[in-house]
XYZ file of C-alpha atoms in Angstrom:
356
model
C 31.665 215.392 182.608
C 29.488 214.339 179.696
C 26.698 216.432 178.263
C 24.111 213.918 179.495
C 25.409 214.165 183.020
C 25.467 217.961 182.802
C 21.837 217.902 181.713
C 20.951 215.822 184.768
C 22.742 218.297 187.041
C 20.965 221.231 185.417
C 17.578 219.561 185.648
C 18.216 218.803 189.313
C 19.190 222.401 190.009
C 16.056 223.684 188.289
C 13.906 221.328 190.384
C 15.626 222.523 193.576
C 15.049 226.109 192.478
C 11.344 225.480 191.942
C 11.032 223.844 195.375
C 12.843 226.773 196.983
C 10.625 229.183 195.039
C 7.491 227.922 196.747
C 8.979 227.103 200.145
C 10.980 230.246 200.990
C 8.152 232.818 201.482
C 6.457 230.434 203.903
C 9.616 229.914 205.968
C 11.542 233.204 206.092
C 10.650 236.648 207.433
C 9.981 239.682 205.229
C 13.428 241.267 205.693
C 15.088 237.983 204.734
C 12.867 237.704 201.660
C 13.904 241.198 200.513
C 17.580 240.325 201.033
C 17.113 237.099 199.101
C 15.547 239.025 196.218
C 18.627 241.253 196.081
C 20.898 238.200 196.183
C 18.955 236.661 193.294
C 19.377 239.865 191.264
C 23.144 239.670 191.780
C 23.070 235.961 190.893
C 21.428 236.775 187.544
C 24.052 239.479 186.965
C 26.838 236.989 187.712
C 25.180 234.474 185.387
C 25.272 237.000 182.543
C 29.012 237.532 182.983
C 29.563 233.802 183.463
C 27.930 233.227 180.079
C 29.966 235.698 178.048
C 33.270 235.263 179.913
C 33.093 231.566 180.730
C 31.793 230.403 177.354
C 32.778 233.225 175.022
C 36.065 234.333 176.547
C 34.840 237.946 176.707
C 36.155 239.591 179.874
C 33.723 242.479 180.257
C 34.059 245.082 182.990
C 30.772 246.599 181.873
C 28.111 244.129 182.964
C 27.102 246.587 185.667
C 26.534 249.138 182.887
C 23.807 246.934 181.387
C 22.614 246.083 184.900
C 22.198 249.773 185.702
C 20.724 250.607 182.302
C 18.120 247.906 182.830
C 17.230 249.295 186.262
C 17.013 252.915 185.060
C 15.189 252.066 181.824
C 12.622 250.007 183.724
C 12.038 252.734 186.313
C 11.713 255.545 183.771
C 9.474 253.478 181.491
C 7.264 252.304 184.370
C 6.743 255.904 185.529
C 5.854 257.056 182.025
C 3.756 254.043 181.009
C 2.021 253.690 184.354
C 2.735 249.948 184.487
C 5.590 247.480 184.691
C 4.810 244.961 181.941
C 5.994 247.005 178.977
C 8.653 248.640 181.135
C 10.395 245.283 181.604
C 10.537 244.753 177.840
C 11.834 248.298 177.322
C 14.584 247.726 179.901
C 15.766 244.526 178.222
C 15.640 246.042 174.724
C 17.525 249.199 175.766
C 20.327 247.191 177.374
C 20.548 244.789 174.428
C 20.611 247.679 171.955
C 23.443 249.410 173.821
C 25.306 246.092 174.099
C 24.850 245.417 170.379
C 26.100 248.881 169.366
C 29.058 248.717 171.741
C 29.792 245.144 170.687
C 29.707 246.086 167.010
C 32.376 248.758 167.374
C 34.483 246.652 169.736
C 34.402 243.301 167.946
C 34.253 244.506 164.356
C 37.011 246.939 165.254
C 39.191 243.960 166.271
C 39.782 245.412 169.733
C 41.997 243.168 171.863
C 40.835 241.634 175.134
C 42.750 244.125 177.284
C 41.294 247.142 175.510
C 37.843 245.536 175.581
C 38.044 245.419 179.378
C 39.225 249.037 179.489
C 36.500 250.269 177.109
C 33.661 248.516 178.946
C 34.965 249.784 182.287
C 35.164 253.309 180.872
C 31.572 253.131 179.629
C 30.441 252.029 183.094
C 32.271 254.864 184.840
C 30.942 257.405 182.322
C 27.389 256.298 183.089
C 28.128 256.504 186.809
C 29.465 260.047 186.514
C 26.713 261.118 184.126
C 23.835 259.909 186.291
C 25.270 261.602 189.371
C 25.030 264.953 187.567
C 21.304 264.751 186.803
C 19.939 266.168 190.050
C 18.268 269.279 188.603
C 14.590 269.511 187.568
C 15.673 269.929 183.953
C 17.025 266.364 183.901
C 13.988 264.257 183.230
C 12.654 261.796 180.684
C 8.954 262.321 180.187
C 7.391 262.410 183.645
C 10.407 260.851 185.370
C 13.025 263.008 187.099
C 16.430 261.298 187.073
C 17.232 262.510 190.579
C 21.025 262.676 190.407
C 22.861 260.869 193.203
C 19.552 260.434 195.070
C 18.226 258.259 192.264
C 14.612 257.408 191.484
C 12.014 255.520 193.459
C 11.207 252.447 191.410
C 7.506 251.711 190.787
C 6.652 248.218 192.038
C 5.744 245.398 189.708
C 2.074 245.080 188.925
C -0.176 242.392 187.545
C -0.004 242.371 183.717
C -3.796 242.568 183.455
C -4.275 245.192 186.206
C -1.819 248.077 186.602
C -3.432 249.113 189.886
C -2.721 245.773 191.568
C 0.894 245.832 192.790
C 2.993 242.915 193.964
C 4.111 242.584 197.578
C 7.758 241.724 198.422
C 6.873 238.029 198.720
C 5.441 238.100 195.196
C 8.472 240.009 193.901
C 10.592 237.174 195.300
C 8.556 234.724 193.202
C 9.226 236.846 190.122
C 12.944 237.046 190.966
C 13.274 233.289 191.408
C 11.338 232.673 188.203
C 13.645 235.097 186.367
C 16.734 233.300 187.707
C 15.396 229.871 186.750
C 14.388 231.028 183.259
C 17.731 232.791 182.721
C 19.561 229.650 183.830
C 17.485 227.453 181.499
C 18.080 229.885 178.615
C 21.839 229.912 179.187
C 21.942 226.113 179.600
C 20.092 225.680 176.324
C 22.212 228.282 174.552
C 25.584 226.735 175.437
C 24.417 223.356 174.088
C 23.302 224.718 170.722
C 25.513 225.073 167.662
C 25.892 228.743 168.566
C 27.167 227.831 172.030
C 29.633 225.253 170.736
C 31.017 227.725 168.214
C 31.348 230.347 170.975
C 33.389 227.890 173.048
C 35.529 227.105 169.996
C 36.162 230.833 169.538
C 37.113 231.105 173.209
C 39.615 228.274 172.828
C 41.157 229.376 169.524
C 39.861 232.380 167.587
C 42.147 231.857 164.601
C 41.143 228.226 164.134
C 37.431 229.102 164.369
C 37.881 231.865 161.804
C 39.774 229.549 159.456
C 36.854 227.115 159.701
C 34.644 229.836 158.216
C 32.905 231.256 161.269
C 32.434 235.004 161.619
C 33.887 235.321 165.115
C 32.936 239.009 165.298
C 29.253 238.239 164.757
C 29.244 235.403 167.290
C 30.966 237.536 169.917
C 28.633 240.462 169.330
C 25.570 238.202 169.565
C 26.762 236.584 172.807
C 27.664 239.995 174.217
C 24.167 241.261 173.372
C 22.469 238.303 175.056
C 24.624 238.864 178.140
C 23.551 242.507 178.201
C 19.886 241.507 178.094
C 20.292 239.068 180.995
C 22.123 241.740 183.006
C 19.171 244.080 182.361
C 16.803 241.476 183.822
C 19.023 241.465 186.911
C 18.710 245.257 187.079
C 14.915 245.070 186.911
C 14.844 242.506 189.726
C 17.275 244.584 191.795
C 15.368 247.863 191.646
C 12.139 246.056 192.504
C 13.835 244.356 195.427
C 15.276 247.514 196.984
C 12.568 249.866 195.671
C 15.027 252.389 194.285
C 17.720 252.864 191.647
C 20.697 255.197 192.144
C 23.919 255.872 190.217
C 25.689 253.497 192.614
C 24.527 250.608 190.416
C 27.301 251.712 188.027
C 30.065 252.125 190.604
C 33.456 250.441 190.481
C 32.749 248.336 193.567
C 29.867 246.502 191.881
C 31.959 246.074 188.739
C 34.750 244.386 190.686
C 32.283 242.306 192.694
C 30.743 240.826 189.550
C 34.118 239.581 188.344
C 34.996 238.187 191.787
C 31.696 236.265 191.880
C 32.543 234.513 188.614
C 36.140 233.781 189.614
C 35.111 232.315 192.965
C 32.193 230.307 191.561
C 34.107 229.073 188.550
C 34.392 230.078 184.915
C 33.090 227.705 182.285
C 30.062 226.810 184.405
C 26.670 228.428 184.863
C 25.885 227.396 188.416
C 29.339 228.558 189.582
C 28.758 232.313 189.133
C 25.283 231.989 190.675
C 26.700 230.180 193.698
C 29.612 232.621 194.008
C 27.308 235.651 193.919
C 24.955 234.302 196.582
C 27.732 233.114 198.917
C 29.703 236.363 198.721
C 26.563 238.488 199.032
C 25.713 236.894 202.361
C 29.354 236.964 203.440
C 29.653 240.714 202.818
C 26.245 241.279 204.429
C 27.349 239.464 207.581
C 30.649 241.364 207.627
C 28.710 244.626 207.474
C 27.346 243.979 210.962
C 30.806 244.168 212.594
C 33.596 246.751 212.623
C 36.689 244.541 212.891
C 37.154 243.356 209.316
C 36.830 245.553 206.251
C 34.673 244.192 203.423
C 37.093 245.238 200.706
C 40.028 243.670 202.544
C 38.184 240.363 202.933
C 37.072 240.322 199.288
C 40.613 241.110 198.152
C 41.992 238.272 200.272
C 39.376 235.873 198.877
C 40.236 236.888 195.314
C 43.974 236.344 195.890
C 43.397 232.976 197.573
C 41.211 231.713 194.750
C 43.531 232.963 192.010
C 46.535 231.284 193.659
C 45.034 228.171 195.262
C 41.711 227.475 193.519
C 42.111 229.081 190.079
C 39.301 227.028 188.548
C 36.748 228.155 191.147
C 34.487 226.243 193.510
C 32.281 224.319 191.084
C 34.942 223.140 188.570
C 37.289 222.154 191.413
C 34.549 220.224 193.204
C 33.475 218.568 189.941
C 37.058 217.539 189.196
C 37.502 216.146 192.719
C 34.221 214.255 192.501
C 35.068 212.788 189.066
C 38.514 211.704 190.263
C 36.966 210.146 193.349
C 34.443 208.216 191.272
C 37.145 207.126 188.838
C 39.306 205.907 191.733
C 36.402 203.976 193.255
C 35.594 202.447 189.865
C 39.211 201.376 189.326
C 39.343 199.858 192.804
C 36.158 197.902 192.161
C 37.598 196.609 188.895
C 40.796 195.632 190.696
C 38.813 193.774 193.386
C 36.836 191.932 190.699
C 40.045 190.962 188.908
C 41.564 189.650 192.136
C 38.468 187.582 192.873
C 38.481 186.238 189.342
C 42.163 185.295 189.630
C 41.493 183.626 192.979
C 38.639 181.594 191.525
C 40.759 180.583 188.536
C 43.651 179.626 190.808
C 41.319 177.585 193.017
C 39.820 175.872 189.978
C 43.272 175.067 188.600
C 44.313 173.691 192.008
C 41.291 171.391 192.179
C 41.967 170.180 188.650
C 45.579 169.375 189.610
C 44.459 167.394 192.690
C 42.098 165.270 190.615
C 44.938 164.353 188.280
């Protein structure tokens, strides 16, 4: 698939997203809108991992760490500032700072991919355990009690020019969709820049990229930091969708889910992780209404099936099938044209022979 064709696909997806942005609140009920906001938050989280893993080759088990840090930083900052505008910026900066510091020690320390996964998973579990132990009144940041395993009630988003005017769930959905569209546009632009092409080259062959003069540690750390910032945006959207943030945002289940979303949707694409997150979110939500099948069992079966049968994921497999189908149709058309041309030439030669 050429870059021009990819740009057309991305532009089409953005247009569809904008149409859905304005149509959904007028079609669906309030409960559905809240669920869709949560699904969008998970889609942004999956997009962040799809960026760093699919294009940078960085398998990170800690995207939920930045997701949770974004949610907690936003909530604490909003309570202390009395508004959400600056709190959103604080959440993104905190997550990016932590990602940059962690990335510096990991990538400049030449940590291998396996140990990178272990370290990021360990950081996530440490945050999970730490936040669960903050239930006492002494655990607070400014005016915000951390709340332990009960978490903190998240202040709703407000208008930037009026902190007393809060957004309703329908308006939060608009913000969530806008965040997803902007994050998708940012990632699409980033992977087409020189930085993005170098990141892909590093993913394919680190040694060759380094021999060409690129500082692979700096590129990896920068991509890792951007991914952390996007995950923080997902955390902000999530806590505004559900109205609360608890230590469960750091749990192992969410960590595994994020990786499954990317595997199912397809690495090396941006729309794949988004699609995988939304599909599996609604699948697990529908499974939660019955008692026959266990969610974890179903997700495990899906992961095994995709690893064995569809290792490229939904979007790359569909794209490959579609390209092959178009190529086959094109070759058949060329073959039909050649046959017609031969027939016309044979007929012309026959008429010339009769005249002689």
